[in-house]
Amino acid sequence: MEKTYTQTYTHTKKLIQNVKPTMSYSLGEVKKWQETAREKLSELLGLDKFVKVAPELEIEYEEKIEGATEIRFTYQSEAGYRVPCHLLLPDGVENPPVIITLQGHSTGMHISLGRAKYEGDDCSISGGDRDFCMRAIKEGFAAIALEQRNFGELDGKGEALQGCYLSTVTTLLMGRTTIGERVWDICRLIDVLEESFADKVDVKAICCMGNSGGGTATAYTAALEDRIVLAMPSCALSTYKDSIGAMYHCSCNFVPRVMEYFEMSDLIAMAYPKYYVQVSGIEDKIFPIDGAEKVFETGKWAYALSGKEERCALVKGPEGHRFYADLAWPIVHKMLNR
């Protein structure tokens, strides 16, 4: 009789169900917990491996587009590495709040600008409200499209998935993570805003948003960066056991040992007292809604116990893995009173 054996991945998925994080928020004093939690999360992301350098801002062009002025620029986030961005300033709005927008596994930040470059881009834009910057300027916000590591212009091939794997596993050899790299780039962009664009945008009203991989970067950055006043991660939060640890995900989503210490709900608790809009799709197959609801309900304890529950909201879109602009933006305006 032929013997049968448990497949390795099946065994691993069983093991992960029994992991209990040791540093999750447990209803105590939030600020005291945040200090040690943020220190540990920063260590897990490998942020201690980065060195700040002068941004050496380079403005490539400034031109008028419909409804806004567009400034294309690059900056140095670490020695030898430059990040391209587009800043859109809405017409007729003085000192606007600014929102950093982050695409996920798409062909690049041009999706945020509503500009198709590759086959399938039109569908990505129109089928998921992914033209983040264009909607933001209509809402009276300045908007920045930031090119995340391994995507778009920083991939080199215009492909959505191929750029992550080699870069991610190589960076792990050095004690870094791709999520940590993306968080670092966003924080250094905020430095640039404060140093070079404070005359054009309200640097006391910096927000951050993104879908999928962009939502992941938003959630981790909001957990650590207090210069962000509002975070809006979309289709990126569910329990690790229901999402990242339950099915195929790109390698860039993985942070070694993170489940030993935290659940995704802790990213929300670490973000307190920022305004927080979690957007989830009820048909999202890779960040399932049941796990997304668990994360939100647990994470918002930090807000509720501090009397700030109105700063935390869950938007549930009727479809799948996409953004829901018409449902989310009214909540942003209500929270910021704009």
Short mmCIF file of N, CA and C in Angstrom, two decimals, residues 218-331:
data_model
loop_
_atom_site.label_atom_id
_atom_site.label_comp_id
_atom_site.label_asym_id
_atom_site.label_seq_id
_atom_site.Cartn_x
_atom_site.Cartn_y
_atom_site.Cartn_z
N THR A 218 1.14 52.06 2.66
CA THR A 218 0.44 53.08 3.44
C THR A 218 0.27 52.65 4.89
N ALA A 219 -0.17 51.40 5.10
CA ALA A 219 -0.44 50.91 6.46
C ALA A 219 0.83 50.84 7.30
N TYR A 220 1.91 50.34 6.73
CA TYR A 220 3.16 50.25 7.49
C TYR A 220 3.75 51.63 7.76
N THR A 221 3.65 52.53 6.77
CA THR A 221 4.18 53.88 6.98
C THR A 221 3.39 54.61 8.05
N ALA A 222 2.07 54.50 8.00
CA ALA A 222 1.22 55.17 8.99
C ALA A 222 1.49 54.67 10.39
N ALA A 223 1.91 53.43 10.52
CA ALA A 223 2.23 52.87 11.84
C ALA A 223 3.46 53.53 12.45
N LEU A 224 4.32 54.11 11.61
CA LEU A 224 5.61 54.59 12.09
C LEU A 224 5.84 56.09 11.91
N GLU A 225 5.13 56.73 11.01
CA GLU A 225 5.43 58.11 10.61
C GLU A 225 4.33 59.06 11.10
N ASP A 226 4.67 59.89 12.08
CA ASP A 226 3.67 60.76 12.70
C ASP A 226 3.42 62.06 11.95
N ARG A 227 4.16 62.32 10.88
CA ARG A 227 3.87 63.50 10.08
C ARG A 227 2.69 63.27 9.14
N ILE A 228 2.25 62.04 9.02
CA ILE A 228 1.03 61.73 8.27
C ILE A 228 -0.17 61.95 9.18
N VAL A 229 -1.17 62.72 8.72
CA VAL A 229 -2.34 62.99 9.55
C VAL A 229 -3.52 62.07 9.21
N LEU A 230 -3.54 61.53 7.99
CA LEU A 230 -4.61 60.62 7.58
C LEU A 230 -4.03 59.54 6.69
N ALA A 231 -4.40 58.29 6.96
CA ALA A 231 -3.98 57.15 6.15
C ALA A 231 -5.21 56.45 5.59
N MET A 232 -5.12 56.05 4.31
CA MET A 232 -6.25 55.37 3.67
C MET A 232 -5.74 54.16 2.88
N PRO A 233 -5.42 53.05 3.58
CA PRO A 233 -5.01 51.84 2.88
C PRO A 233 -6.22 51.09 2.32
N SER A 234 -6.12 50.66 1.08
CA SER A 234 -7.23 49.99 0.41
C SER A 234 -6.83 48.58 0.01
N CYS A 235 -7.69 47.62 0.32
CA CYS A 235 -7.51 46.22 -0.09
C CYS A 235 -6.09 45.73 0.22
N ALA A 236 -5.70 45.95 1.47
CA ALA A 236 -4.35 45.56 1.91
C ALA A 236 -4.33 45.03 3.33
N LEU A 237 -5.48 45.11 4.02
CA LEU A 237 -5.53 44.67 5.41
C LEU A 237 -6.49 43.50 5.58
N SER A 238 -5.98 42.44 6.15
CA SER A 238 -6.73 41.27 6.58
C SER A 238 -5.80 40.57 7.55
N THR A 239 -6.24 39.63 8.31
CA THR A 239 -5.29 38.97 9.21
C THR A 239 -4.21 38.27 8.39
N TYR A 240 -3.02 38.16 8.95
CA TYR A 240 -1.95 37.45 8.25
C TYR A 240 -2.38 36.01 7.95
N LYS A 241 -3.11 35.40 8.88
CA LYS A 241 -3.51 34.01 8.71
C LYS A 241 -4.53 33.83 7.59
N ASP A 242 -5.32 34.88 7.32
CA ASP A 242 -6.34 34.81 6.27
C ASP A 242 -5.84 35.29 4.92
N SER A 243 -4.71 35.98 4.90
CA SER A 243 -4.29 36.62 3.65
C SER A 243 -2.86 36.24 3.28
N ILE A 244 -1.88 36.98 3.79
CA ILE A 244 -0.49 36.75 3.40
C ILE A 244 -0.05 35.32 3.69
N GLY A 245 -0.51 34.75 4.81
CA GLY A 245 -0.10 33.40 5.19
C GLY A 245 -1.03 32.31 4.72
N ALA A 246 -2.01 32.65 3.87
CA ALA A 246 -3.01 31.66 3.48
C ALA A 246 -3.00 31.31 1.99
N MET A 247 -2.30 32.10 1.17
CA MET A 247 -2.37 31.92 -0.28
C MET A 247 -1.18 32.59 -0.93
N TYR A 248 -1.09 32.46 -2.24
CA TYR A 248 0.02 33.09 -2.96
C TYR A 248 -0.08 34.61 -2.88
N HIS A 249 1.01 35.23 -2.48
CA HIS A 249 1.18 36.68 -2.53
C HIS A 249 2.58 36.97 -3.04
N CYS A 250 2.74 38.13 -3.63
CA CYS A 250 4.07 38.53 -4.09
C CYS A 250 5.04 38.57 -2.91
N SER A 251 6.28 38.26 -3.19
CA SER A 251 7.31 38.20 -2.14
C SER A 251 7.47 39.52 -1.40
N CYS A 252 7.11 40.64 -2.01
CA CYS A 252 7.32 41.94 -1.37
C CYS A 252 6.40 42.15 -0.17
N ASN A 253 5.38 41.31 -0.01
CA ASN A 253 4.46 41.44 1.12
C ASN A 253 4.99 40.83 2.42
N PHE A 254 6.07 40.09 2.36
CA PHE A 254 6.51 39.29 3.50
C PHE A 254 7.57 40.01 4.33
N VAL A 255 7.32 40.03 5.65
CA VAL A 255 8.26 40.60 6.61
C VAL A 255 8.68 39.46 7.54
N PRO A 256 9.93 39.03 7.50
CA PRO A 256 10.35 37.91 8.33
C PRO A 256 10.02 38.11 9.81
N ARG A 257 9.40 37.10 10.41
CA ARG A 257 9.11 37.01 11.84
C ARG A 257 8.01 37.96 12.32
N VAL A 258 7.34 38.66 11.41
CA VAL A 258 6.38 39.66 11.87
C VAL A 258 5.26 39.05 12.71
N MET A 259 4.83 37.82 12.36
CA MET A 259 3.74 37.20 13.10
C MET A 259 4.12 36.77 14.51
N GLU A 260 5.41 36.66 14.77
CA GLU A 260 5.83 36.36 16.14
C GLU A 260 5.43 37.46 17.10
N TYR A 261 5.31 38.69 16.55
CA TYR A 261 5.11 39.86 17.41
C TYR A 261 3.78 40.57 17.19
N PHE A 262 3.31 40.62 15.93
CA PHE A 262 2.17 41.48 15.63
C PHE A 262 1.15 40.80 14.72
N GLU A 263 -0.06 41.34 14.77
CA GLU A 263 -1.10 41.07 13.79
C GLU A 263 -1.31 42.36 13.00
N MET A 264 -1.96 42.29 11.85
CA MET A 264 -2.17 43.49 11.06
C MET A 264 -2.98 44.55 11.80
N SER A 265 -3.82 44.13 12.73
CA SER A 265 -4.57 45.09 13.54
C SER A 265 -3.63 46.01 14.32
N ASP A 266 -2.44 45.53 14.63
CA ASP A 266 -1.49 46.35 15.37
C ASP A 266 -0.96 47.51 14.54
N LEU A 267 -1.00 47.38 13.20
CA LEU A 267 -0.62 48.50 12.36
C LEU A 267 -1.59 49.66 12.55
N ILE A 268 -2.87 49.34 12.73
CA ILE A 268 -3.86 50.38 12.99
C ILE A 268 -3.64 50.98 14.37
N ALA A 269 -3.42 50.13 15.37
CA ALA A 269 -3.19 50.62 16.73
C ALA A 269 -1.95 51.51 16.80
N MET A 270 -0.90 51.14 16.05
CA MET A 270 0.31 51.96 16.03
C MET A 270 0.07 53.30 15.34
N ALA A 271 -0.91 53.35 14.45
CA ALA A 271 -1.19 54.59 13.72
C ALA A 271 -1.96 55.61 14.56
N TYR A 272 -2.59 55.17 15.64
CA TYR A 272 -3.34 56.08 16.51
C TYR A 272 -2.44 57.27 16.91
N PRO A 273 -2.94 58.51 16.94
CA PRO A 273 -4.32 58.97 16.73
C PRO A 273 -4.60 59.51 15.34
N LYS A 274 -3.83 59.09 14.33
CA LYS A 274 -4.09 59.54 12.96
C LYS A 274 -5.53 59.22 12.55
N TYR A 275 -6.06 60.00 11.64
CA TYR A 275 -7.31 59.62 10.99
C TYR A 275 -7.02 58.40 10.13
N TYR A 276 -7.92 57.43 10.16
CA TYR A 276 -7.64 56.15 9.50
C TYR A 276 -8.88 55.67 8.77
N VAL A 277 -8.76 55.50 7.46
CA VAL A 277 -9.85 55.01 6.63
C VAL A 277 -9.40 53.70 5.99
N GLN A 278 -9.89 52.59 6.50
CA GLN A 278 -9.57 51.28 5.91
C GLN A 278 -10.62 50.96 4.86
N VAL A 279 -10.17 50.73 3.64
CA VAL A 279 -11.07 50.40 2.54
C VAL A 279 -10.88 48.92 2.19
N SER A 280 -11.98 48.18 2.15
CA SER A 280 -11.93 46.75 1.83
C SER A 280 -13.05 46.39 0.88
N GLY A 281 -12.79 45.44 -0.01
CA GLY A 281 -13.82 44.95 -0.93
C GLY A 281 -14.42 43.66 -0.40
N ILE A 282 -15.75 43.57 -0.39
CA ILE A 282 -16.37 42.38 0.20
C ILE A 282 -16.13 41.13 -0.64
N GLU A 283 -15.73 41.30 -1.90
CA GLU A 283 -15.42 40.16 -2.76
C GLU A 283 -13.92 40.01 -2.99
N ASP A 284 -13.11 40.71 -2.22
CA ASP A 284 -11.65 40.61 -2.37
C ASP A 284 -11.20 39.19 -2.01
N LYS A 285 -10.54 38.54 -2.95
CA LYS A 285 -10.14 37.14 -2.75
C LYS A 285 -8.80 37.00 -2.04
N ILE A 286 -7.95 38.04 -2.09
CA ILE A 286 -6.62 37.89 -1.50
C ILE A 286 -6.46 38.62 -0.17
N PHE A 287 -7.36 39.53 0.13
CA PHE A 287 -7.45 40.13 1.46
C PHE A 287 -8.91 39.98 1.91
N PRO A 288 -9.29 38.75 2.30
CA PRO A 288 -10.71 38.42 2.53
C PRO A 288 -11.37 39.32 3.55
N ILE A 289 -12.66 39.59 3.30
CA ILE A 289 -13.40 40.56 4.11
C ILE A 289 -13.53 40.12 5.57
N ASP A 290 -13.69 38.82 5.83
CA ASP A 290 -13.81 38.39 7.23
C ASP A 290 -12.57 38.78 8.03
N GLY A 291 -11.40 38.51 7.46
CA GLY A 291 -10.16 38.89 8.11
C GLY A 291 -9.98 40.40 8.17
N ALA A 292 -10.44 41.10 7.13
CA ALA A 292 -10.35 42.56 7.12
C ALA A 292 -11.19 43.16 8.24
N GLU A 293 -12.37 42.62 8.45
CA GLU A 293 -13.23 43.11 9.53
C GLU A 293 -12.62 42.83 10.90
N LYS A 294 -12.01 41.66 11.06
CA LYS A 294 -11.34 41.34 12.33
C LYS A 294 -10.23 42.34 12.63
N VAL A 295 -9.43 42.62 11.60
CA VAL A 295 -8.31 43.55 11.77
C VAL A 295 -8.83 44.93 12.18
N PHE A 296 -9.86 45.40 11.52
CA PHE A 296 -10.39 46.73 11.83
C PHE A 296 -10.98 46.77 13.24
N GLU A 297 -11.80 45.79 13.58
CA GLU A 297 -12.47 45.79 14.88
C GLU A 297 -11.47 45.72 16.02
N THR A 298 -10.39 44.96 15.83
CA THR A 298 -9.37 44.86 16.88
C THR A 298 -8.49 46.10 16.91
N GLY A 299 -8.09 46.57 15.73
CA GLY A 299 -7.22 47.73 15.66
C GLY A 299 -7.86 48.99 16.22
N LYS A 300 -9.16 49.13 16.04
CA LYS A 300 -9.81 50.37 16.47
C LYS A 300 -9.97 50.44 18.00
N TRP A 301 -9.67 49.35 18.71
CA TRP A 301 -9.69 49.41 20.17
C TRP A 301 -8.80 50.54 20.68
N ALA A 302 -7.65 50.72 20.05
CA ALA A 302 -6.73 51.77 20.48
C ALA A 302 -7.40 53.15 20.37
N TYR A 303 -8.26 53.31 19.38
CA TYR A 303 -9.00 54.56 19.20
C TYR A 303 -10.16 54.66 20.18
N ALA A 304 -10.93 53.58 20.27
CA ALA A 304 -12.14 53.59 21.11
C ALA A 304 -11.80 53.80 22.58
N LEU A 305 -10.76 53.12 23.06
CA LEU A 305 -10.41 53.23 24.47
C LEU A 305 -9.80 54.59 24.82
N SER A 306 -9.40 55.33 23.78
CA SER A 306 -8.85 56.66 24.00
C SER A 306 -9.88 57.75 23.66
N GLY A 307 -11.12 57.32 23.39
CA GLY A 307 -12.18 58.28 23.09
C GLY A 307 -12.07 58.92 21.73
N LYS A 308 -11.39 58.24 20.77
CA LYS A 308 -11.17 58.81 19.44
C LYS A 308 -11.74 57.90 18.34
N GLU A 309 -12.78 57.16 18.65
CA GLU A 309 -13.30 56.18 17.70
C GLU A 309 -13.74 56.82 16.39
N GLU A 310 -14.14 58.09 16.42
CA GLU A 310 -14.60 58.76 15.20
C GLU A 310 -13.46 58.99 14.21
N ARG A 311 -12.22 58.79 14.64
CA ARG A 311 -11.07 58.97 13.75
C ARG A 311 -10.77 57.71 12.93
N CYS A 312 -11.52 56.65 13.12
CA CYS A 312 -11.22 55.36 12.50
C CYS A 312 -12.48 54.85 11.80
N ALA A 313 -12.40 54.54 10.51
CA ALA A 313 -13.58 54.12 9.76
C ALA A 313 -13.24 52.96 8.82
N LEU A 314 -14.21 52.09 8.62
CA LEU A 314 -14.09 50.98 7.67
C LEU A 314 -15.07 51.21 6.53
N VAL A 315 -14.55 51.25 5.31
CA VAL A 315 -15.36 51.36 4.10
C VAL A 315 -15.39 50.00 3.44
N LYS A 316 -16.58 49.45 3.22
CA LYS A 316 -16.72 48.15 2.57
C LYS A 316 -17.33 48.34 1.18
N GLY A 317 -16.49 48.17 0.17
CA GLY A 317 -16.96 48.29 -1.20
C GLY A 317 -17.66 47.02 -1.65
N PRO A 318 -18.59 47.13 -2.61
CA PRO A 318 -19.43 45.99 -3.00
C PRO A 318 -18.75 44.98 -3.92
N GLU A 319 -17.53 45.27 -4.38
CA GLU A 319 -16.87 44.39 -5.34
C GLU A 319 -15.58 43.82 -4.73
N GLY A 320 -14.56 43.68 -5.58
CA GLY A 320 -13.35 42.99 -5.14
C GLY A 320 -12.18 43.90 -4.86
N HIS A 321 -11.02 43.53 -5.40
CA HIS A 321 -9.71 44.09 -5.05
C HIS A 321 -9.48 45.39 -5.82
N ARG A 322 -10.08 46.48 -5.33
CA ARG A 322 -10.02 47.77 -6.00
C ARG A 322 -10.31 48.87 -4.99
N PHE A 323 -10.14 50.13 -5.42
CA PHE A 323 -10.47 51.26 -4.58
C PHE A 323 -11.92 51.67 -4.83
N TYR A 324 -12.51 52.38 -3.86
CA TYR A 324 -13.91 52.81 -3.95
C TYR A 324 -13.97 54.30 -3.61
N ALA A 325 -13.68 55.11 -4.61
CA ALA A 325 -13.51 56.55 -4.39
C ALA A 325 -14.77 57.22 -3.87
N ASP A 326 -15.92 56.90 -4.44
CA ASP A 326 -17.16 57.59 -4.06
C ASP A 326 -17.56 57.28 -2.62
N LEU A 327 -17.17 56.12 -2.11
CA LEU A 327 -17.48 55.77 -0.73
C LEU A 327 -16.45 56.34 0.25
N ALA A 328 -15.20 56.43 -0.17
CA ALA A 328 -14.13 56.79 0.75
C ALA A 328 -13.93 58.29 0.90
N TRP A 329 -14.00 59.04 -0.20
CA TRP A 329 -13.66 60.45 -0.13
C TRP A 329 -14.58 61.28 0.78
N PRO A 330 -15.89 61.03 0.81
CA PRO A 330 -16.72 61.79 1.76
C PRO A 330 -16.28 61.61 3.21
N ILE A 331 -15.77 60.44 3.56
CA ILE A 331 -15.30 60.20 4.92
C ILE A 331 -14.03 61.00 5.19
#
